[in-house]
Coordinates of C-alpha atoms in Angstrom, one line a residue:
X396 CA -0.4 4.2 31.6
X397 CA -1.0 7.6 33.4
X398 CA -4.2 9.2 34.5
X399 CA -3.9 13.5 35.0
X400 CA -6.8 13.1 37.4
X401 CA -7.5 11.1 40.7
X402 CA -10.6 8.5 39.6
X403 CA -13.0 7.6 41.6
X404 CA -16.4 5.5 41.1
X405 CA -18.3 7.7 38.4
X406 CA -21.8 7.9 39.2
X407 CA -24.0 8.5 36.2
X408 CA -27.3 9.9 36.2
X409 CA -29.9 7.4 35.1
X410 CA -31.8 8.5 32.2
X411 CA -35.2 10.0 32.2
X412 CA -37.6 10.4 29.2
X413 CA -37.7 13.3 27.3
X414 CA -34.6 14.7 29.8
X415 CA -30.9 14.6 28.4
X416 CA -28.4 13.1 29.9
X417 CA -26.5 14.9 32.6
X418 CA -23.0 15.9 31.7
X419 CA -21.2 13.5 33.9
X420 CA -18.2 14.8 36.2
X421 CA -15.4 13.4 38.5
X422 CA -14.4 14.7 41.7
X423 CA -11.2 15.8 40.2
X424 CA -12.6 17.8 37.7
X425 CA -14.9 19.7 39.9
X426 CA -11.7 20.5 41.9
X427 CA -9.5 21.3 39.2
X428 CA -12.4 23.9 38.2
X429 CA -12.1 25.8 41.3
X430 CA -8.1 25.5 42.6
X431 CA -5.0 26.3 40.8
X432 CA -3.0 23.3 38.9
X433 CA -0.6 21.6 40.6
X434 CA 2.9 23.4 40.7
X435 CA 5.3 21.0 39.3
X436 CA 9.1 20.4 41.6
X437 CA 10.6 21.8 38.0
X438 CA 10.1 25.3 37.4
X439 CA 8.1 25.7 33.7
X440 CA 8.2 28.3 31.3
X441 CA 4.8 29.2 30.1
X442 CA 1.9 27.3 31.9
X443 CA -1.0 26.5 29.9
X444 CA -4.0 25.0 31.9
X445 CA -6.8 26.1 30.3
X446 CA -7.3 24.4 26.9
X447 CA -9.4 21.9 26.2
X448 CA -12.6 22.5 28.6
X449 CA -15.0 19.3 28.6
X450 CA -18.6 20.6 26.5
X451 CA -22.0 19.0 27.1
X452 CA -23.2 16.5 24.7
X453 CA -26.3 16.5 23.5
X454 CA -28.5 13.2 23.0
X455 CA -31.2 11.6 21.4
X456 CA -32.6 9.9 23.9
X457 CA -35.9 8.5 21.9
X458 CA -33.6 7.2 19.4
X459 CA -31.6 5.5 22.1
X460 CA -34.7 3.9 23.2
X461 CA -35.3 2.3 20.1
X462 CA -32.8 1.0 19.3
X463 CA -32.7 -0.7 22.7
X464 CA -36.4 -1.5 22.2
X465 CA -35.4 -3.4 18.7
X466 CA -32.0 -5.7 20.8
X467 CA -35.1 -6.5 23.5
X468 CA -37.3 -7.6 20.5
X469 CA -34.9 -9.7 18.3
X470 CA -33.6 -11.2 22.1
X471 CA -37.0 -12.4 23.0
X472 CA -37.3 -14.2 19.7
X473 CA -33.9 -15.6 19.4
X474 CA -35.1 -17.2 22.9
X475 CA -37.9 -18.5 21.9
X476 CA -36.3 -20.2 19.1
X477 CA -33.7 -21.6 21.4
X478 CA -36.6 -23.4 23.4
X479 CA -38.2 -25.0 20.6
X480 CA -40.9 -22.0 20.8
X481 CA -41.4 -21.7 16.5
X482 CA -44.4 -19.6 17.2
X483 CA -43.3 -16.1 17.5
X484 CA -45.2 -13.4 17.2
X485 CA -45.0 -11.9 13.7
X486 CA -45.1 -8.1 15.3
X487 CA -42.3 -8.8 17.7
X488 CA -39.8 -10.6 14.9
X489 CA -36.8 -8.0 13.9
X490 CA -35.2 -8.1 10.2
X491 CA -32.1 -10.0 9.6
X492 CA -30.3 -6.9 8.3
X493 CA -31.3 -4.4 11.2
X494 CA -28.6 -3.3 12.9
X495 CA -28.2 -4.2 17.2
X496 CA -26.8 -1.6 19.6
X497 CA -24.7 -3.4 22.1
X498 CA -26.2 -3.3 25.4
X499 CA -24.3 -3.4 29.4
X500 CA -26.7 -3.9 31.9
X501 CA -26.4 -2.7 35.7
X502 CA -25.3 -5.2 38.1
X503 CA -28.9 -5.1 39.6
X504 CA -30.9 -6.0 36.3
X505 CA -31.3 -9.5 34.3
X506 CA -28.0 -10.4 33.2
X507 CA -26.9 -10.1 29.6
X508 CA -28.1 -12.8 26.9
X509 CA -25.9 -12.8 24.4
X510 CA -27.9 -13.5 20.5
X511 CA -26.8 -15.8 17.8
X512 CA -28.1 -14.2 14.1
X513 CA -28.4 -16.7 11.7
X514 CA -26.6 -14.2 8.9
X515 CA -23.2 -13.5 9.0
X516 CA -22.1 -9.6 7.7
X517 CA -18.9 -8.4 6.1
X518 CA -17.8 -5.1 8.0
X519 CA -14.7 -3.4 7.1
X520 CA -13.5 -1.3 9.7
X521 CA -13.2 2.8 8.5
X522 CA -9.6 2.6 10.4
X523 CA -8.1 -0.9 8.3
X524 CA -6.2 -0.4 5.0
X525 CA -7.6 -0.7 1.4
X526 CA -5.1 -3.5 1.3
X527 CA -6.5 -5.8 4.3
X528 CA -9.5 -8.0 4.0
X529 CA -12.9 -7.2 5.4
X530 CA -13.9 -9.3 9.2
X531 CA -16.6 -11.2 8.9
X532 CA -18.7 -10.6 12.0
X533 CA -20.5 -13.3 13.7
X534 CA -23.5 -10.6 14.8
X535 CA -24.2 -7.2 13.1
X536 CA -23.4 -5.1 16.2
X537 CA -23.4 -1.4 15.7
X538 CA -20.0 0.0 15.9
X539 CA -19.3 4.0 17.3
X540 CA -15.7 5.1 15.9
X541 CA -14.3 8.3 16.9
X542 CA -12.2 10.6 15.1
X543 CA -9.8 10.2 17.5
X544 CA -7.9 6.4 19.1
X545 CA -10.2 6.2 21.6
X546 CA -13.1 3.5 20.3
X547 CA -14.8 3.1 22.8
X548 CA -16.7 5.2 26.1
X549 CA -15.1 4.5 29.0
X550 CA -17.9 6.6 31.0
X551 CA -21.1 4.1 29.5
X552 CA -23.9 4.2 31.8
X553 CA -24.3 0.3 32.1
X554 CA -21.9 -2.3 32.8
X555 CA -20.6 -5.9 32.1
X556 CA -19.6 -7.8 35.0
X557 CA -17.8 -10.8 35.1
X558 CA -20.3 -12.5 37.3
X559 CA -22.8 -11.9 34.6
X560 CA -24.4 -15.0 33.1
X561 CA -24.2 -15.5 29.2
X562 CA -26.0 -18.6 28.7
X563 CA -29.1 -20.0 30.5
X564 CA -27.8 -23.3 32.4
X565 CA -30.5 -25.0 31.3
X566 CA -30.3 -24.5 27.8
X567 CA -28.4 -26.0 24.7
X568 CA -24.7 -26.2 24.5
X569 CA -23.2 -22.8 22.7
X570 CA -22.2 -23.4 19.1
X571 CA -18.7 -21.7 18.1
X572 CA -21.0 -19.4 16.0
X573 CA -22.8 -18.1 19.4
X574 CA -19.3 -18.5 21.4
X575 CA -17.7 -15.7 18.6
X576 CA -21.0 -14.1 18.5
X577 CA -19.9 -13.4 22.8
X578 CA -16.7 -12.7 22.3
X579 CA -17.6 -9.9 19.6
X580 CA -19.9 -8.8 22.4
X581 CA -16.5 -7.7 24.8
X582 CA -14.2 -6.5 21.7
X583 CA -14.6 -4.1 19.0
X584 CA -13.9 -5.2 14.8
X585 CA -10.4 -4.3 15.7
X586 CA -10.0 -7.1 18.7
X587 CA -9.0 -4.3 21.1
X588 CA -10.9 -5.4 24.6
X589 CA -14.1 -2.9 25.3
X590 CA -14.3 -2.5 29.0
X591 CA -17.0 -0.5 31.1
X592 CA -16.4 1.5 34.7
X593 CA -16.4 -1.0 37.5
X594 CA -15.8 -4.0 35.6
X595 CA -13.6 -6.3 37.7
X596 CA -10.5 -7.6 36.1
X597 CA -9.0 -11.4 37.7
X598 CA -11.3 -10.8 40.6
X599 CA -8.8 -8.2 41.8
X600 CA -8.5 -5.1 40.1
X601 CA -11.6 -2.6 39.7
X602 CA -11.5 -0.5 36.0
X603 CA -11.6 2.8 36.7
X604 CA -10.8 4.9 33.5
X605 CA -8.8 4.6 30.2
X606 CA -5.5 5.5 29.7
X607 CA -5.5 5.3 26.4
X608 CA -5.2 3.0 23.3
X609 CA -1.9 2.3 21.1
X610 CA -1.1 -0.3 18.3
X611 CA -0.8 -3.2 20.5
X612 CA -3.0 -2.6 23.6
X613 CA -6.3 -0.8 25.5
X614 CA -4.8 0.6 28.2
X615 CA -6.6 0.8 31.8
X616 CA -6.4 2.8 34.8
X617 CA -7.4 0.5 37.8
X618 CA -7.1 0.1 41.8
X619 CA -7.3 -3.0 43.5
X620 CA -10.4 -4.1 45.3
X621 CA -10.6 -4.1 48.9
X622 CA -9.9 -1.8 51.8
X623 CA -9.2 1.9 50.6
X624 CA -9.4 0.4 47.1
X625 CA -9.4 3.7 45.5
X626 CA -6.3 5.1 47.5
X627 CA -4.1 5.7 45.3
X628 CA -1.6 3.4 46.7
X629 CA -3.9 0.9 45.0
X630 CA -3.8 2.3 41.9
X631 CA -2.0 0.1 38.6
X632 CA -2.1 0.5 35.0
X633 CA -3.8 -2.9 33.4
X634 CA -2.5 -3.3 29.6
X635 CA -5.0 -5.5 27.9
X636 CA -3.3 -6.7 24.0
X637 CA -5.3 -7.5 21.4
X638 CA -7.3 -10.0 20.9
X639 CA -5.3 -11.6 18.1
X640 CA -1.9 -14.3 17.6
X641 CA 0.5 -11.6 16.6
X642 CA -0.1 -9.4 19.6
X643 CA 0.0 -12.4 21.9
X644 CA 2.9 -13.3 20.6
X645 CA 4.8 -10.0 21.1
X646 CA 3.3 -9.4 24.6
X647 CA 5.2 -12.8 25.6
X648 CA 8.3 -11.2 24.2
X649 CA 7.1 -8.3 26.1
X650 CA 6.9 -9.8 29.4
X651 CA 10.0 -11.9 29.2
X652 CA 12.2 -8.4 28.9
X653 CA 10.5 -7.0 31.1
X654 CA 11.0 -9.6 33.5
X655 CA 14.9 -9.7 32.7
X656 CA 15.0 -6.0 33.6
X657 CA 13.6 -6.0 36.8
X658 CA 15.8 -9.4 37.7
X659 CA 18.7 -7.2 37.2
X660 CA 17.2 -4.5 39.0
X661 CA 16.5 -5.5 42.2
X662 CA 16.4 -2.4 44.2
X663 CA 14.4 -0.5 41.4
X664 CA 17.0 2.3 40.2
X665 CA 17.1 1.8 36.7
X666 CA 14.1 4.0 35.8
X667 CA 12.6 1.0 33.5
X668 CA 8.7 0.8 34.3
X669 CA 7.6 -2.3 36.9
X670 CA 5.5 -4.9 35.8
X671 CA 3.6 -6.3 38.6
X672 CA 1.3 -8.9 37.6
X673 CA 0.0 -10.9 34.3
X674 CA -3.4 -13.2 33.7
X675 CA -5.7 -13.2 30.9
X676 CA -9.2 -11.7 30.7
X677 CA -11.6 -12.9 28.4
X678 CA -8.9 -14.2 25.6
X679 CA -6.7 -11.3 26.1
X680 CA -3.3 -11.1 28.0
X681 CA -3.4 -8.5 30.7
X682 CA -0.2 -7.1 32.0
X683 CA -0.5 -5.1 35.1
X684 CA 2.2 -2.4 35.9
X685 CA 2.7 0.5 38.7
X686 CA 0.8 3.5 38.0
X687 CA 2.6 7.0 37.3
X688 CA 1.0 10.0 37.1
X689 CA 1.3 11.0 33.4
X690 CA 3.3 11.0 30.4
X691 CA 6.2 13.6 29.4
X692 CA 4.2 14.5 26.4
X693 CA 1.1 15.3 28.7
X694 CA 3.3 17.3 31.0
X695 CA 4.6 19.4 28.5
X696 CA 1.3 20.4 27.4
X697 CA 0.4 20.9 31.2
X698 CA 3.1 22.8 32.2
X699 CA 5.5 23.8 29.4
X700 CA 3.3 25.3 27.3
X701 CA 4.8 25.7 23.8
X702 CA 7.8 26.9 25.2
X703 CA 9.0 23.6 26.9
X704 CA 10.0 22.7 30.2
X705 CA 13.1 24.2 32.4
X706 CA 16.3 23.3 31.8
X707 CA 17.1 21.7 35.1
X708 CA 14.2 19.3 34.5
X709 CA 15.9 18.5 31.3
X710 CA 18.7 17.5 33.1
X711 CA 17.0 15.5 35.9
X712 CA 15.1 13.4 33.0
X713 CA 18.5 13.2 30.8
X714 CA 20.0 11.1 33.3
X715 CA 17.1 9.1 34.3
X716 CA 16.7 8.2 30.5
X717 CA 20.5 7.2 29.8
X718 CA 20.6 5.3 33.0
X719 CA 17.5 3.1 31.6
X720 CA 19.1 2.6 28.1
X721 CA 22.5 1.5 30.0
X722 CA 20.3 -0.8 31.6
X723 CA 19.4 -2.1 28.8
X724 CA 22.7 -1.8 27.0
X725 CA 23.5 -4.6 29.7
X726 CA 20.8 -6.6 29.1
X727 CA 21.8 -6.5 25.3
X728 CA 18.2 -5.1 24.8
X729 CA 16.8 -2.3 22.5
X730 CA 13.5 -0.9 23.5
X731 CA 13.3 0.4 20.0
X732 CA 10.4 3.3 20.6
X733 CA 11.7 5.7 23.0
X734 CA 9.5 8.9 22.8
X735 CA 7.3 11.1 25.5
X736 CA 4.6 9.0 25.1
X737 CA 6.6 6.0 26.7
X738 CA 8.3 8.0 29.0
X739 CA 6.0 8.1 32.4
X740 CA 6.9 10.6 35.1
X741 CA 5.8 9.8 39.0
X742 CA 3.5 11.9 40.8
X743 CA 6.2 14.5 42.2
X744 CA 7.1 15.3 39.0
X745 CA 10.7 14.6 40.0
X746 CA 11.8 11.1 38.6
X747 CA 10.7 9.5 35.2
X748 CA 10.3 5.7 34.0
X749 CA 10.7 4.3 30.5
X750 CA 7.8 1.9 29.7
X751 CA 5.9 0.2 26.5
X752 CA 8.4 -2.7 25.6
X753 CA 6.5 -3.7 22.9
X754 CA 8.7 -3.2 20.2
X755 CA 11.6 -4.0 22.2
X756 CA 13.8 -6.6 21.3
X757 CA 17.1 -9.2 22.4
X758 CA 20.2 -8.0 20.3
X759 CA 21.3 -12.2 20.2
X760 CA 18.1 -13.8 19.0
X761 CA 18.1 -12.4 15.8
X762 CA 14.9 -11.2 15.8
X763 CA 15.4 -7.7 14.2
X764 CA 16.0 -7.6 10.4
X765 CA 16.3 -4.1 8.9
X766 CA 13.2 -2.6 8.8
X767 CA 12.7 1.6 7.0
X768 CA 9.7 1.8 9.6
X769 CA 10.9 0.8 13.3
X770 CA 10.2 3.5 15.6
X771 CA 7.7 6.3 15.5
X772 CA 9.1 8.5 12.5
X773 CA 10.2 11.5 14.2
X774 CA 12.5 9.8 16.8
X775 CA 13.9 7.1 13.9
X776 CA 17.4 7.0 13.5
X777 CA 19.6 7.3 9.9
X778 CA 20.4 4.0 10.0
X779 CA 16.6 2.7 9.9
X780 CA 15.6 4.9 7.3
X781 CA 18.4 3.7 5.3
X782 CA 17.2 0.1 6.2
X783 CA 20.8 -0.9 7.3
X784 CA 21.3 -3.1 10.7
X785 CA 21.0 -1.8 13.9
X786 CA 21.3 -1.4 17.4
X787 CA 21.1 -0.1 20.9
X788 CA 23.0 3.4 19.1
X789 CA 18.6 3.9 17.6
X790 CA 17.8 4.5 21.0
X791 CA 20.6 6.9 21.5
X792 CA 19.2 8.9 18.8
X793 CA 15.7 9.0 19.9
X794 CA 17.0 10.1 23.6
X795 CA 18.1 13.2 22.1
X796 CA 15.1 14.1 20.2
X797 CA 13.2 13.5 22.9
X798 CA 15.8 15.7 25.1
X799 CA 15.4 19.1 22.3
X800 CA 11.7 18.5 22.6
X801 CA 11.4 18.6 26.3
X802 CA 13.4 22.0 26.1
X803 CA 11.9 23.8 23.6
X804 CA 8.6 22.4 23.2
X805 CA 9.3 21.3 19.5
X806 CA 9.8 18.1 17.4
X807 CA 13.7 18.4 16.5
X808 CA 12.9 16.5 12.7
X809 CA 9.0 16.5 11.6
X810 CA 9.5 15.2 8.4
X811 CA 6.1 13.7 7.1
X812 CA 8.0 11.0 4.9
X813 CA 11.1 8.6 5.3
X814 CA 12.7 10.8 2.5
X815 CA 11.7 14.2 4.2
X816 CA 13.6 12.7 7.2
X817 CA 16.5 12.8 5.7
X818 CA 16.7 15.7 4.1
X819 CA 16.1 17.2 7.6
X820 CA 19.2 15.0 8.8
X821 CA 21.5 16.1 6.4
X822 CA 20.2 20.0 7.3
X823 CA 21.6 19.9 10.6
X824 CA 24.5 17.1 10.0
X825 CA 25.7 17.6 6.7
X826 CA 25.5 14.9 3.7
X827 CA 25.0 11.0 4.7
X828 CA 28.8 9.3 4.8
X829 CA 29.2 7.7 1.3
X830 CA 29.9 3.9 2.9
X831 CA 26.5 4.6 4.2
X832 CA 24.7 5.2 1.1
X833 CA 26.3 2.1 -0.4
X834 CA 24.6 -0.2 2.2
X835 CA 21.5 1.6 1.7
X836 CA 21.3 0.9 -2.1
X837 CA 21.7 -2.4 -1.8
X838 CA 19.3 -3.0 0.8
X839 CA 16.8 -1.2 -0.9
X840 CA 17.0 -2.7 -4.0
X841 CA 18.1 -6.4 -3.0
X842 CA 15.8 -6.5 0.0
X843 CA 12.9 -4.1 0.1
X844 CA 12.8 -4.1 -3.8
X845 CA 12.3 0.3 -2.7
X846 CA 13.7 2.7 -4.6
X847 CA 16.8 4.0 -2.7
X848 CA 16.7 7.7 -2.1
X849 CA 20.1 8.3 -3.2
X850 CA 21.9 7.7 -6.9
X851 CA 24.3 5.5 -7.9
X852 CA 26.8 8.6 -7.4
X853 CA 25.2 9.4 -4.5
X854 CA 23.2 12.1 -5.0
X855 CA 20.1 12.6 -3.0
X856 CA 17.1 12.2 -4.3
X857 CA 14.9 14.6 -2.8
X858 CA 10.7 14.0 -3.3
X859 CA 9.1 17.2 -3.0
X860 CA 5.9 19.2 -4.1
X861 CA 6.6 22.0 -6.5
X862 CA 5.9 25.6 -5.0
X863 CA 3.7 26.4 -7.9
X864 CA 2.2 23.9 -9.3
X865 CA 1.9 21.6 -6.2
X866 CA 2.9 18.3 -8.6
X867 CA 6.0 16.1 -7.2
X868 CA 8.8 16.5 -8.5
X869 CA 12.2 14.7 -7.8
X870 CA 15.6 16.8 -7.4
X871 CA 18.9 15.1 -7.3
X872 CA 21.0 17.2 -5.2
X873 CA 24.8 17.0 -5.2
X874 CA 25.0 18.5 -1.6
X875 CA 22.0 19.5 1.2
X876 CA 22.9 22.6 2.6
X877 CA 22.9 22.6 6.5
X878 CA 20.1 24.9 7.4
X879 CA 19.9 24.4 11.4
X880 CA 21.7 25.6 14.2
X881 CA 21.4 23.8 17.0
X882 CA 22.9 26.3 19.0
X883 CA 20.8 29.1 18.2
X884 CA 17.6 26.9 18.6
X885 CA 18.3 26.0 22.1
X886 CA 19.3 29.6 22.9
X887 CA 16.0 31.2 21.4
X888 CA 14.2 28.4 23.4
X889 CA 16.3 29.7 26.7
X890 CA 14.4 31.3 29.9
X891 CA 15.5 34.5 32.0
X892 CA 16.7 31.5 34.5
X893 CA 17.9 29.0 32.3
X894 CA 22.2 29.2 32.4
X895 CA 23.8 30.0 28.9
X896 CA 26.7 27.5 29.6
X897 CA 23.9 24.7 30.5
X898 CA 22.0 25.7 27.1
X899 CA 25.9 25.2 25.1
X900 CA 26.7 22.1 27.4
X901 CA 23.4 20.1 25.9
X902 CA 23.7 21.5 22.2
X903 CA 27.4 19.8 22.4
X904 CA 25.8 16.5 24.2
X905 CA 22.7 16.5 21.4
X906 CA 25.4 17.5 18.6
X907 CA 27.4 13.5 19.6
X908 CA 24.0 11.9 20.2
X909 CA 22.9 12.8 16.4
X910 CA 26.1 12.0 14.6
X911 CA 25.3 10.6 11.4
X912 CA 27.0 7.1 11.9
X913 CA 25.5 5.1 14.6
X914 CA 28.6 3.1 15.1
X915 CA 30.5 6.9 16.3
X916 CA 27.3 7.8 18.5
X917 CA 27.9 8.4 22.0
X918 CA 27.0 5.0 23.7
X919 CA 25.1 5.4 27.3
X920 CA 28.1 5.4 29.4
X921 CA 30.0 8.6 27.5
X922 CA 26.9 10.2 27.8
X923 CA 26.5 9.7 31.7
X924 CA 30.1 11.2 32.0
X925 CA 29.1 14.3 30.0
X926 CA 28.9 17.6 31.9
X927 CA 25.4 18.6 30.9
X928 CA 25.0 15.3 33.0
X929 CA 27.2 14.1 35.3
X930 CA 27.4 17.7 36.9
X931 CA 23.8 18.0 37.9
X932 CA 22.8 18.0 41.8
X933 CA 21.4 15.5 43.9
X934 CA 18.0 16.8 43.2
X935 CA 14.9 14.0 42.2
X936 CA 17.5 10.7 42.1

């Protein structure tokens, strides 16, 4: 829900025959280009501006053009059929199985006719599961996935408005065939929402960009319309969910928390992100919430480099995090994926705001049955791996991973597997307490019907790859040898500027929030007493 970049209207170049298309550029780019980045209120340690630089795309522009001269043919016969017209031309009529690029017009050109094909074909999307079914598609559009999340080009040429008409007013009434035939026409096989730049949203927000796309939701960056409309006083983050009953469902779970936190926040001080508005857009819920300028993840790799950010801005951020989770502690809520990707910091780079509540949850409605797989894997705490119950303490534990990796730039346990994870655990803490393990068995092999990764005798079952033959092999190990220091990895990560006691006073706050046994973590209000925080200045609160 951040944008790096100031967006304004992008102008693209129409496109000219035999000419490819311009490489398209923002105001903020061209500026970035010629001026120095932004120098954060925390010092950094190693900035790193330079990576990534945009490259010119080449395209085919013939083949462009016909494929957009095929959707004009197969239109103006679907038309014809529509109006009783059986006499098409033979040279004009497309094959069934040809595929149809999906095409935006201007605001200035005919409006968009959506097409019913009589056939109905089976796609499987390249990013579903062996395990899922294929989606049967009401109209053989031609889908574009990328190799990364992003599915879609924000930056299309043409657009979609929503004054555009779909269906002649004087023609037959649309069949639920030709009603899912325009609703594939605004989402992709996945039911994530494709939007275009300059597509208005509820008559009152203006798309200007993408954020980014996540699990649940298409994220937008957007500024209202009106006077000064792009100002960035006008600026909000629009979270569009899926286009499906699960999603719905949790972004009403969503929306109710979030409310509840900002009920019991009226003066705004709990560092929990503001939701400002909610409607729905074309069978999706939108949620609209204040924009900030970026994520922590993004500003590490903006100004931390690989060596992390300062030490002082660890601090500022600590406290701004445990004063959110002791919000929620009083709410009786668990947000349940706490990482740098959901935690926004503001334009002065001075305060920070929790955000994405869709995983969060209400400790009494019993909505939360163990689960191996809550929370993104390298933030998950013991206690979800081991599939046992839990509580606001998982969020405790991911504050402190996400604490190490703001100072030294690294992921405090990248384990690739739930069993890797604790094996890295174990490394730093010593061996899982043995009234643990017991819960774990039987939940594994009552509930999950999993192999448990420990023995009846609790040994650890360790999964590895053999160093030479590269087979997996399983080794039962008595005891897993702590490995890590966390004092001596926050010491190499220290700067010339960074205070040696500071450095000590957060390995001794990290050691308490990643103690084995959630129920003898440090809760949110020990941890707002500790030194490392409650000693820290007046600055950015």
């Amino acid at each position: 829900m951040t944008e790096t970049h100031e967006n304004k209207p992008l102008e693209v170049a129409p496109v000219e025959e035999k000419a490819p298309l311009p490489v398209v550029t923002t105001e903020a780019d061209e500026k970035s280009a010629n001026e120095e980045a932004p120098k954060p209120v925390f010092q950094v340690k190693e900035p790193d501006n330079d990576k990534n630089k945009a490259k010119p795309v080449s395209v085919d522009v013939s083949s462009i053009k016909m494929d957009i001269l095929k959707a004009l043919a197969e239109a103006r016969s679907t038309i014809a059929v529509i109006k009783g017209d059986t006499q098409v031309k033979t040279e004009e009529k497309v094959s069934e199985t040809s595929e149809v690029v999906e095409i935006r017009q201007p605001a200035e050109e005919a409006p968009v006719v959506p097409v019913s094909v009589p056939d109905v074909k089976t796609v499987e999307s390249p990013k579903r599961s062996k395990s899922r079914s294929p989606v049967k598609r009401s109209s053989p559009v031609k889908e574009v996935v990328a190799a990364d999340v992003d599915e879609f080009d924000m930056f299309a040429a043409a657009e979609m408005h929503d004054g555009a008409v779909l269906m002649s007013p004087t023609g037959p009434s649309v069949s639920a065939a030709a009603a899912a035939t325009v609703q594939s026409n605004f989402d992709d096989a996945d039911g994530y929402y494709k939007p275009s730049v300059g597509e208005i949203l509820n008559g009152k927000y203006r798309v200007s960009g993408a954020v980014g796309k996540g699990v649940f939701s298409t994220v937008l960056r957007c500024h209202r319309v009106g006077d000064n409309a792009y100002d960035e006083s006008n600026a909000v983050a629009i979270k569009l969910i899926r286009n499906n009953e699960i999603m719905r469902e949790a972004a009403q779970t969503e929306v109710k928390i979030l409310t509840e936190l900002a009920e019991k926040d009226p003066r705004d001080k709990k560092h929990c992100v503001r939701l400002l508005d909610r409607f729905e857009h074309r069978n999706h819920v939108a949620l609209v919430f204040e924009s900030m300028q970026m994520n922590v993840r993004e500003a590490m790799k903006k100004f931390g480099g690989k060596g992390g950010i300062s030490l002082q801005a660890v601090r500022i951020f600590a406290k701004h995090l445990l004063i959110a989770i002791s919000h929620l502690d009083t709410c009786g809520i668990v947000h349940a994926d706490i990482k740098p990707d959901n935690v926004l910091l503001d334009d002065k780079q001075t305060m920070i705001k929790l955000c994405d509540f869709g995983s969060a949850f209400k400790l009494d409605e019993g909505k939360h049955d163990p689960t191996p797989y809550l929370v993104s894997r390298f933030y998950r705490a013991p206690e979800i791996v081991l599939g046992l119950p839990y509580d606001k303490a998982v969020d405790m534990w991911s504050v402190g991973c996400c604490l190490y990796e703001m100072f030294t730039g690294k992921v405090m346990f990248p384990g690739s597997t739930n069993n890797e994870m604790l094996k890295l655990f174990m490394e730093l803490k010593g061996k899982i307490p043995n009234k643990l393990i017991k819960k774990h068995r039987q939940a594994y092999i009552d509930q999950f019907l999993m192999e448990p990764h420990f023995t009846g005798d609790n040994k650890f079952c360790s999964r590895e790859l053999d160093r030479v033959t590269a087979k997996p092999v399983l080794r039962l190990m008595d005891v897993v040898k702590t490995k890590m220091d966390l004092g001596s990895a926050l010491l190499s990560a220290k700067s010339s500027t960074d205070d040696r006691k500071l450095v000590l006073e957060l390995r001794n706050l990290l050691e308490r929030m990643f103690t084995l046994d959630p129920a003898k973590r440090i809760t949110p209000t020990e941890a707002l007493a500790h030194p490392f925080v409650k000693n820290e200045g007046k600055q950015g609160y």
